[in-house]
Coordinates of C-alpha atoms in Angstrom, one line a residue:
M1397 CA -0.9 62.0 -34.8
L1398 CA -4.0 60.9 -36.8
T1399 CA -1.8 59.0 -39.2
D1400 CA -0.2 57.0 -36.4
L1401 CA -3.6 56.3 -34.9
A1402 CA -5.0 55.1 -38.1
H1403 CA -2.0 52.8 -38.5
A1404 CA -2.3 51.5 -34.9
V1405 CA -6.0 50.7 -34.7
P1406 CA -6.1 48.0 -37.5
L1407 CA -3.0 46.4 -36.0
A1408 CA -4.5 46.4 -32.5
L1409 CA -7.7 44.8 -33.8
L1410 CA -5.8 42.3 -35.8
F1411 CA -3.9 41.0 -32.8
A1412 CA -6.5 41.6 -30.0
L1413 CA -9.6 40.2 -31.8
P1414 CA -8.3 36.5 -32.1
V1415 CA -7.2 36.6 -28.4
A1416 CA -10.7 37.8 -27.5
V1417 CA -12.4 35.1 -29.6
V1418 CA -10.2 32.4 -28.1
G1419 CA -10.9 33.8 -24.6
G1420 CA -14.7 33.8 -25.3
V1421 CA -14.6 30.2 -26.3
L1422 CA -12.5 29.3 -23.3
L1423 CA -14.9 31.2 -21.0
H1424 CA -17.9 29.3 -22.5
V1425 CA -16.2 26.0 -21.7
M1426 CA -15.2 27.0 -18.2
R1427 CA -18.6 28.3 -17.4
R1428 CA -20.0 24.8 -17.7
R1429 CA -17.3 23.3 -15.5
S1430 CA -16.4 25.8 -12.8
I1431 CA -17.6 29.3 -11.9
T1432 CA -14.2 30.1 -10.3
A1433 CA -12.3 29.2 -13.5
A1434 CA -14.8 31.2 -15.5
M1435 CA -14.2 34.3 -13.4
V1436 CA -10.4 34.0 -13.6
T1437 CA -10.7 33.6 -17.4
L1438 CA -13.0 36.6 -17.6
G1439 CA -10.4 38.6 -15.8
L1440 CA -7.5 37.5 -17.9
V1441 CA -9.1 37.7 -21.4
P1442 CA -9.3 41.5 -21.6
L1443 CA -5.8 41.8 -20.2
A1444 CA -4.4 39.3 -22.8
A1445 CA -6.3 41.0 -25.6
A1446 CA -4.9 44.4 -24.6
L1447 CA -1.4 42.9 -24.4
G1448 CA -1.8 41.3 -27.8
G1449 CA -2.9 44.6 -29.3
V1450 CA 0.1 46.5 -27.8
V1451 CA 2.5 43.8 -29.1
G1452 CA 0.9 44.0 -32.6
V1453 CA 1.1 47.8 -32.7
S1454 CA 4.8 47.7 -31.6
G1455 CA 5.5 45.6 -34.7
L1456 CA 6.9 42.8 -32.5
M1457 CA 9.9 45.0 -31.8
Y1458 CA 11.6 45.2 -28.4
T1459 CA 11.1 48.8 -27.2
P1460 CA 11.1 50.4 -23.8
Q1461 CA 7.4 51.2 -24.2
L1462 CA 6.7 47.5 -24.9
V1463 CA 8.6 46.5 -21.8
G1464 CA 6.7 49.0 -19.7
T1465 CA 3.4 47.8 -21.0
I1466 CA 4.2 44.2 -20.4
A1467 CA 5.3 45.0 -16.8
V1468 CA 2.0 46.9 -16.2
C1469 CA 0.0 44.0 -17.6
G1470 CA 1.9 41.6 -15.4
V1471 CA 1.2 43.6 -12.3
V1472 CA -2.5 43.9 -13.2
G1473 CA -2.7 40.2 -13.8
V1474 CA -1.1 39.5 -10.4
V1475 CA -3.9 41.6 -8.8
T1476 CA -6.7 40.4 -11.1
V1477 CA -6.3 36.7 -10.8
P1478 CA -6.6 36.4 -6.9
V1479 CA -9.6 38.8 -6.9
A1480 CA -11.3 36.9 -9.7
W1481 CA -10.6 33.6 -7.9
W1482 CA -12.1 35.0 -4.7
L1483 CA -15.2 36.3 -6.5
G1484 CA -15.6 33.0 -8.3
R1485 CA -15.5 31.0 -5.1
R1486 CA -18.0 33.3 -3.5
F1487 CA -20.4 33.2 -6.4
A1488 CA -20.0 29.4 -6.5
R1489 CA -21.0 29.1 -2.8
E1490 CA -23.9 31.4 -3.3
A1491 CA -25.1 29.5 -6.3
T1492 CA -24.8 26.2 -4.5
W1493 CA -26.6 27.5 -1.5
Q1494 CA -29.4 28.9 -3.7
R1495 CA -29.7 25.7 -5.6
E1496 CA -29.9 23.7 -2.3
A1497 CA -32.5 26.2 -0.9
D1498 CA -34.6 25.8 -4.1
V1499 CA -34.5 22.0 -3.8
A1500 CA -35.4 22.1 -0.1
E1501 CA -38.3 24.6 -0.8
L1502 CA -39.6 22.4 -3.6
E1503 CA -39.4 19.3 -1.4
A1504 CA -41.2 21.2 1.4
V1505 CA -43.9 22.2 -1.0
R1506 CA -44.3 18.6 -2.2
D1507 CA -44.4 17.3 1.4
A1508 CA -47.0 19.9 2.3
E1509 CA -49.1 19.1 -0.7
A1510 CA -48.9 15.3 0.1
A1511 CA -49.9 16.0 3.7
R1512 CA -52.8 18.1 2.6
R1513 CA -54.1 15.4 0.3
E1514 CA -53.7 12.8 2.9
L1515 CA -55.5 14.9 5.5
V1516 CA -58.4 15.6 3.1
A1517 CA -58.7 11.8 2.4
W1518 CA -58.7 11.0 6.1
M1519 CA -61.1 13.7 7.0
S1520 CA -63.4 12.6 4.2
H1521 CA -63.4 9.1 5.6
D1522 CA -63.7 10.1 9.2
L1523 CA -66.6 12.4 8.5
R1524 CA -68.4 10.1 6.0
S1525 CA -68.6 7.3 8.5
P1526 CA -70.5 9.1 11.3
L1527 CA -72.6 10.9 8.8
A1528 CA -73.7 7.6 7.3
G1529 CA -74.5 6.3 10.8
I1530 CA -76.4 9.4 11.7
R1531 CA -78.4 9.3 8.5
G1532 CA -79.3 5.6 9.0
M1533 CA -80.4 6.1 12.6
T1534 CA -82.5 9.2 11.8
D1535 CA -84.2 7.4 8.9
A1536 CA -84.9 4.5 11.3
L1537 CA -86.5 6.9 13.8
A1538 CA -88.4 8.9 11.2
D1539 CA -89.8 5.7 9.5
G1540 CA -90.9 4.3 12.9
I1541 CA -88.7 1.2 12.5
V1542 CA -87.3 2.0 15.9
A1543 CA -90.2 2.8 18.3
E1544 CA -89.4 1.3 21.6
P1545 CA -88.5 4.0 24.2
A1546 CA -85.3 2.2 25.2
D1547 CA -84.2 1.8 21.5
V1548 CA -85.1 5.4 20.7
A1549 CA -83.1 6.7 23.7
D1550 CA -80.1 4.5 22.6
Y1551 CA -80.3 5.8 19.0
L1552 CA -80.5 9.4 20.2
A1553 CA -77.5 8.9 22.4
R1554 CA -75.5 7.4 19.5
I1555 CA -76.5 10.3 17.3
R1556 CA -75.3 12.7 20.0
R1557 CA -71.9 10.9 20.3
E1558 CA -71.4 10.9 16.5
S1559 CA -72.3 14.6 16.4
D1560 CA -69.9 15.4 19.2
R1561 CA -67.1 13.5 17.3
M1562 CA -67.8 15.4 14.1
A1563 CA -67.9 18.7 16.0
A1564 CA -64.5 17.9 17.6
M1565 CA -63.0 17.1 14.1
V1566 CA -64.3 20.5 12.8
E1567 CA -62.9 22.2 15.9
D1568 CA -59.5 20.6 15.3
L1569 CA -59.4 21.8 11.7
F1570 CA -60.3 25.3 12.8
Q1571 CA -57.6 25.3 15.5
L1572 CA -55.0 24.0 13.1
S1573 CA -55.9 26.7 10.5
R1574 CA -55.8 29.4 13.2
A1575 CA -52.5 28.1 14.7
T1576 CA -50.7 28.0 11.3
S1577 CA -52.1 31.4 10.2
A1578 CA -49.6 34.2 9.6
A1579 CA -52.2 36.5 11.1
L1580 CA -52.2 34.8 14.5
N1581 CA -51.3 37.4 17.1
L1582 CA -51.0 36.0 20.7
S1583 CA -51.2 38.3 23.8
L1584 CA -48.4 36.9 25.9
V1585 CA -48.6 37.4 29.7
P1586 CA -46.8 35.7 32.6
L1587 CA -48.5 32.4 33.4
A1588 CA -47.8 29.9 36.1
L1589 CA -47.0 26.7 34.3
G1590 CA -48.4 24.6 37.1
E1591 CA -51.8 26.4 36.8
V1592 CA -51.9 25.8 33.1
V1593 CA -51.2 22.1 33.5
S1594 CA -53.7 21.9 36.3
D1595 CA -56.4 23.2 33.9
A1596 CA -55.4 20.7 31.3
V1597 CA -55.4 17.8 33.7
A1598 CA -58.8 18.8 34.9
A1599 CA -60.1 18.7 31.3
E1600 CA -58.4 15.4 30.4
G1601 CA -58.7 13.8 33.8
P1602 CA -62.1 12.1 33.2
A1603 CA -60.9 10.4 30.0
A1604 CA -57.8 9.2 31.9
T1605 CA -59.9 7.9 34.8
A1606 CA -62.3 6.1 32.5
A1607 CA -59.3 4.5 30.7
G1608 CA -57.8 3.4 34.1
I1609 CA -54.7 5.7 33.6
E1610 CA -53.1 7.7 36.4
I1611 CA -51.8 11.2 35.8
V1612 CA -49.1 12.3 38.2
A1613 CA -47.5 15.8 38.4
D1614 CA -44.2 16.4 40.2
S1615 CA -44.6 19.5 42.5
P1616 CA -46.5 21.7 40.1
Q1617 CA -46.7 24.5 42.7
V1618 CA -43.0 25.3 42.2
W1619 CA -42.9 25.1 38.5
P1620 CA -41.6 28.1 36.6
V1621 CA -43.6 31.0 35.1
V1622 CA -43.7 31.3 31.4
R1623 CA -44.8 33.9 28.8
G1624 CA -47.9 32.6 27.0
S1625 CA -51.5 33.0 26.0
D1626 CA -53.7 31.2 28.5
S1627 CA -56.2 29.5 26.1
E1628 CA -53.7 28.5 23.4
L1629 CA -51.1 27.3 25.9
T1630 CA -53.7 25.2 27.8
R1631 CA -54.9 23.8 24.4
T1632 CA -51.2 22.8 23.7
V1633 CA -50.8 21.0 27.0
R1634 CA -54.3 19.4 26.7
N1635 CA -53.4 18.0 23.3
L1636 CA -50.2 16.5 24.6
L1637 CA -52.1 14.9 27.5
A1638 CA -54.9 13.6 25.3
N1639 CA -52.3 12.0 23.0
A1640 CA -50.6 10.4 26.1
V1641 CA -54.0 9.1 27.4
R1642 CA -55.0 7.7 24.0
H1643 CA -51.8 5.7 23.6
T1644 CA -51.2 4.6 27.2
P1645 CA -52.7 1.2 28.0
A1646 CA -55.1 0.7 30.9
G1647 CA -53.3 0.6 34.3
G1648 CA -50.6 2.8 32.9
R1649 CA -49.1 6.1 34.2
I1650 CA -48.5 9.5 32.8
E1651 CA -45.9 11.6 34.5
L1652 CA -45.6 15.4 34.2
T1653 CA -42.4 17.2 35.2
A1654 CA -41.1 20.8 34.6
G1655 CA -38.1 22.9 35.2
L1656 CA -35.8 25.6 33.9
R1657 CA -32.9 25.4 31.3
D1658 CA -31.1 28.7 30.4
D1659 CA -33.8 31.2 29.7
H1660 CA -36.5 28.6 28.8
A1661 CA -38.9 26.6 30.9
W1662 CA -39.6 23.0 29.9
L1663 CA -42.5 20.7 30.5
R1664 CA -42.2 16.9 29.9
V1665 CA -45.1 14.5 29.4
Q1666 CA -44.0 10.9 29.9
D1667 CA -46.5 8.3 28.6
G1668 CA -46.6 4.5 28.5
C1669 CA -47.2 4.0 24.8
G1670 CA -44.4 1.4 24.4
G1671 CA -42.3 3.5 22.2
I1672 CA -42.4 4.8 18.6
A1673 CA -40.3 3.7 15.6
E1674 CA -37.2 5.9 15.3
E1675 CA -37.9 6.7 11.7
D1676 CA -41.4 8.0 12.6
L1677 CA -40.3 10.3 15.4
P1678 CA -39.3 13.3 13.1
R1679 CA -42.7 13.1 11.4
L1680 CA -44.9 12.7 14.4
F1681 CA -46.0 16.4 14.4
T1682 CA -46.6 16.5 10.7
V1683 CA -50.1 17.3 9.5
G1684 CA -51.6 14.1 8.0
F1685 CA -49.0 11.7 9.3
R1686 CA -50.6 8.4 10.4
G1687 CA -47.6 6.1 11.2
G1688 CA -47.7 2.4 10.7
G1689 CA -50.3 1.5 13.2
G1690 CA -53.1 0.2 11.0
A1691 CA -56.1 1.9 9.6
R1692 CA -57.7 4.9 11.2
T1693 CA -61.3 4.7 12.1
P1694 CA -63.7 7.2 13.8
G1695 CA -63.8 4.9 16.8
E1696 CA -60.3 5.9 17.8
G1697 CA -61.6 8.8 19.8
P1698 CA -62.8 12.4 19.2
G1699 CA -61.1 14.9 17.0
A1700 CA -59.4 14.6 13.7
G1701 CA -56.0 13.3 14.9
L1702 CA -54.5 16.7 14.5
G1703 CA -53.7 17.3 18.1
L1704 CA -49.9 17.1 17.9
A1705 CA -49.7 19.3 14.8
I1706 CA -51.9 21.9 16.6
A1707 CA -49.7 21.6 19.7
R1708 CA -46.5 22.2 17.7
A1709 CA -48.0 25.2 15.8
F1710 CA -49.1 26.9 19.1
A1711 CA -45.8 26.2 20.7
E1712 CA -43.9 27.8 17.8
A1713 CA -46.3 30.7 18.0
H1714 CA -45.2 31.2 21.6
G1715 CA -41.6 31.2 20.5
G1716 CA -41.1 27.7 21.9
T1717 CA -40.6 24.2 20.6
I1718 CA -41.9 20.6 21.0
G1719 CA -39.7 17.5 20.8
V1720 CA -40.2 13.8 21.4
R1721 CA -38.0 10.9 22.1
N1722 CA -38.3 7.3 23.3
R1723 CA -37.7 6.8 27.0
G1724 CA -38.6 4.1 29.5
P1725 CA -42.0 2.5 29.0
G1726 CA -43.0 4.9 26.3
C1727 CA -42.2 8.4 24.9
V1728 CA -41.5 11.7 26.5
F1729 CA -42.8 14.9 24.9
E1730 CA -40.9 18.0 25.9
L1731 CA -42.4 21.5 25.5
A1732 CA -40.0 24.4 25.8
L1733 CA -41.3 27.9 26.3
P1734 CA -39.7 31.3 27.0
H1735 CA -39.3 32.0 30.7
A1736 CA -41.2 35.0 32.0
M1737 CA -38.0 36.3 33.6
A1738 CA -34.6 35.5 32.2
P1739 CA -32.0 34.2 34.8
R1740 CA -29.9 37.4 34.7
A1741 CA -33.0 39.6 35.1
A1742 CA -34.1 37.4 38.0
L1743 CA -30.7 37.8 39.7
R1744 CA -30.9 41.6 39.3
A1745 CA -34.4 41.6 40.7

């Protein structure tokens, strides 16, 4: 027995080792071309090496044992090849998906970093300008250069306006940081969407009236009830209204409509901005996006220009979405929020 084993082992190595080496080289080549081909090769190489060793031990003589071994290897190969092919296809899909996910994540990180840098640059500019104005006016008052009561009152009023503008910018930054924080935890309760919009219109109404813009709401008393946090949801609607007022020309009209779709309520804000370039629509809610409308200046209004980004962040925190599209004389912003009572539950009630 030991003599036969000592005689068989060298022959098995002699015939199996070259097959294994050739299979390893082939596997290395296939690995660079196709994961599926590499898996099939990986499954066949041990089988071919075992078959070579058996043939070598048999002395290349036709025997019943050799026939049986070849038959077994054939059956194993028939089973192994499809399984290896299936595993290779699966691994290839997962590798492709992971590669695409890594690329997308890298692009998202780059976009976020670019937006952060752009935002910091804009905030530096928007804060530097009013600070320079406030410093110049306070120096003029302190040095007695401006002494007439009317001029002093005018300077103080301008200092107050610039201070309010800077406070609004800082408030926008705080709200954006809060809205995008993973620690944000909203207390959601049923809220009448009409009442939320009424509060937002009351807050933005004076600015619209001063700009000669009419705000019209279509039957807000029958609008649906949503699940939301009062202050954050009102802030979201206010930001949408403020954006509409800012970009609607004098004499224009802002229309508010609402309704139900499936288990979500929707609110649409139609402005008269004249439309937005289609390539800019997907980036409209991005932090730091300016668009192609010329240079920003602090005179464009209060805040830091982060209203739409804050609105989207708060909407997503409510489990909703915000979209925008061109329609009619301007754009329509649509806010979708979970309905306080799903349609089936309402029917049962």
